[in-house]
Amino acid sequence: MKKSDIKPKRISVSGKRQITIPLEFCKALNIENEVECIMKDNSIIIRPIVDTSQDNFADFILEDLIKEGYKGQKLLEEFKKRKAEIRYAIENVKNETSKVAEDEAQYSVIEEVLKEEKISAKKKE
């Protein structure tokens, strides 16, 4: 189900001011253990936490490299190169989330942002 297909839901607030995020929202946004909560104007924005540590991206990088057919020493060299470039992808994620918070862009999942970064990196080569 696409994010755009999910209808708004009315949810209750408990006596302790707690809410339960509908399961389909969590699945669509890959929400796991924590979310970020931002108050903007007269609204509350709840979005998944994006972990910006480079180690968490290692799995994504390796998975892509293996799919692309890298092996042995070439795999190691390309992994090191892409890991060094991850800072730029992280900056893109930060910029993207800021745009979403300001209603200047639609929400993207991390995989989409990294895919865009990968495409633009290949164009530079």
Tab-separated table of C-alpha atoms in Angstrom:
chain	number	residue	atom	x	y	z
A	1	MET	CA	0.000	0.000	0.000
A	2	LYS	CA	1.358	3.417	-0.963
A	3	LYS	CA	1.598	6.178	1.621
A	4	SER	CA	-0.753	8.268	-0.504
A	5	ASP	CA	-3.431	5.511	-0.289
A	6	ILE	CA	-3.625	5.621	3.514
A	7	LYS	CA	-6.576	7.602	4.800
A	8	PRO	CA	-6.346	9.903	7.824
A	9	LYS	CA	-7.433	8.264	11.091
A	10	ARG	CA	-8.855	9.698	14.261
A	11	ILE	CA	-6.979	8.323	17.272
A	12	SER	CA	-7.613	8.694	20.998
A	13	VAL	CA	-5.348	10.303	23.525
A	14	SER	CA	-5.107	8.422	26.837
A	15	GLY	CA	-5.258	10.036	30.259
A	16	LYS	CA	-1.456	9.981	30.242
A	17	ARG	CA	-1.504	11.897	26.901
A	18	GLN	CA	-0.366	8.785	24.991
A	19	ILE	CA	-1.429	7.865	21.476
A	20	THR	CA	-1.198	4.671	19.459
A	21	ILE	CA	0.014	5.093	15.890
A	22	PRO	CA	-2.046	2.907	13.532
A	23	LEU	CA	-0.145	-0.158	12.305
A	24	GLU	CA	-0.547	0.744	8.624
A	25	PHE	CA	1.080	4.142	9.305
A	26	CYS	CA	4.001	2.440	11.078
A	27	LYS	CA	4.483	-0.026	8.239
A	28	ALA	CA	4.285	2.659	5.537
A	29	LEU	CA	6.867	4.849	7.289
A	30	ASN	CA	9.077	2.054	8.674
A	31	ILE	CA	8.508	3.282	12.230
A	32	GLU	CA	10.218	1.032	14.739
A	33	ASN	CA	11.014	2.001	18.338
A	34	GLU	CA	11.147	5.793	18.303
A	35	VAL	CA	9.683	8.750	16.468
A	36	GLU	CA	10.499	12.422	16.401
A	37	CYS	CA	7.712	14.762	17.456
A	38	ILE	CA	7.723	18.376	16.236
A	39	MET	CA	5.238	21.127	16.964
A	40	LYS	CA	4.691	23.436	14.004
A	41	ASP	CA	2.105	26.178	13.972
A	42	ASN	CA	-1.028	24.458	15.247
A	43	SER	CA	0.044	20.898	14.363
A	44	ILE	CA	2.150	18.040	15.641
A	45	ILE	CA	4.393	16.269	13.139
A	46	ILE	CA	5.397	12.725	14.043
A	47	ARG	CA	8.092	11.141	11.890
A	48	PRO	CA	10.485	8.199	12.112
A	49	ILE	CA	13.885	8.712	13.672
A	50	VAL	CA	16.608	8.650	11.030
A	51	ASP	CA	19.759	7.233	12.568
A	52	THR	CA	22.619	9.131	10.993
A	53	SER	CA	25.445	6.912	12.174
A	54	GLN	CA	27.445	5.561	9.256
A	55	ASP	CA	27.599	2.026	10.624
A	56	ASN	CA	23.856	1.599	10.188
A	57	PHE	CA	24.244	2.186	6.459
A	58	ALA	CA	26.929	-0.470	6.019
A	59	ASP	CA	24.327	-3.191	5.462
A	60	PHE	CA	22.629	-1.150	2.728
A	61	ILE	CA	25.946	-0.439	1.028
A	62	LEU	CA	27.111	-4.053	1.123
A	63	GLU	CA	23.769	-5.353	-0.093
A	64	ASP	CA	23.867	-3.013	-3.108
A	65	LEU	CA	27.482	-3.879	-3.924
A	66	ILE	CA	26.769	-7.604	-3.842
A	67	LYS	CA	23.711	-7.119	-6.086
A	68	GLU	CA	25.939	-5.148	-8.454
A	69	GLY	CA	28.316	-8.123	-8.651
A	70	TYR	CA	31.310	-6.837	-6.684
A	71	LYS	CA	33.536	-9.532	-5.169
A	72	GLY	CA	36.844	-9.870	-3.347
A	73	GLN	CA	39.206	-6.907	-3.348
A	74	LYS	CA	36.954	-4.871	-5.685
A	75	LEU	CA	34.099	-5.290	-3.194
A	76	LEU	CA	36.293	-4.007	-0.365
A	77	GLU	CA	37.557	-1.031	-2.394
A	78	GLU	CA	34.079	0.006	-3.541
A	79	PHE	CA	32.674	-0.456	-0.022
A	80	LYS	CA	35.314	1.884	1.429
A	81	LYS	CA	34.633	4.443	-1.312
A	82	ARG	CA	30.871	4.451	-0.777
A	83	LYS	CA	31.167	4.444	2.998
A	84	ALA	CA	33.320	7.573	2.741
A	85	GLU	CA	30.601	9.204	0.622
A	86	ILE	CA	27.827	8.415	3.103
A	87	ARG	CA	28.178	11.826	4.770
A	88	TYR	CA	26.665	13.421	1.663
A	89	ALA	CA	23.724	11.013	1.774
A	90	ILE	CA	23.206	11.840	5.456
A	91	GLU	CA	23.154	15.543	4.643
A	92	ASN	CA	20.518	14.832	1.979
A	93	VAL	CA	18.420	13.004	4.578
A	94	LYS	CA	18.688	15.959	6.966
A	95	ASN	CA	17.745	18.413	4.207
A	96	GLU	CA	14.843	16.208	3.118
A	97	THR	CA	13.433	15.949	6.646
A	98	SER	CA	13.699	19.712	7.091
A	99	LYS	CA	11.751	20.236	3.863
A	100	VAL	CA	9.089	17.781	5.031
A	101	ALA	CA	8.780	19.598	8.358
A	102	GLU	CA	8.309	22.872	6.489
A	103	ASP	CA	5.733	21.294	4.114
A	104	GLU	CA	8.044	21.933	1.151
A	105	ALA	CA	8.324	18.248	0.159
A	106	GLN	CA	6.574	14.923	0.597
A	107	TYR	CA	8.019	12.383	2.989
A	108	SER	CA	10.624	9.928	1.603
A	109	VAL	CA	11.887	6.769	3.189
A	110	ILE	CA	15.621	6.469	3.743
A	111	GLU	CA	16.017	3.948	0.922
A	112	GLU	CA	14.559	6.464	-1.569
A	113	VAL	CA	16.919	9.235	-0.434
A	114	LEU	CA	19.938	6.922	-0.606
A	115	LYS	CA	18.883	5.695	-4.054
A	116	GLU	CA	18.695	9.318	-5.270
A	117	GLU	CA	22.162	9.968	-3.793
A	118	LYS	CA	23.520	6.865	-5.515
A	119	ILE	CA	22.116	7.987	-8.879
A	120	SER	CA	23.577	11.479	-8.539
A	121	ALA	CA	26.966	10.023	-7.482
A	122	LYS	CA	27.034	7.817	-10.589
A	123	LYS	CA	26.232	10.827	-12.797
A	124	LYS	CA	29.276	12.625	-11.362
A	125	GLU	CA	31.551	9.759	-12.470
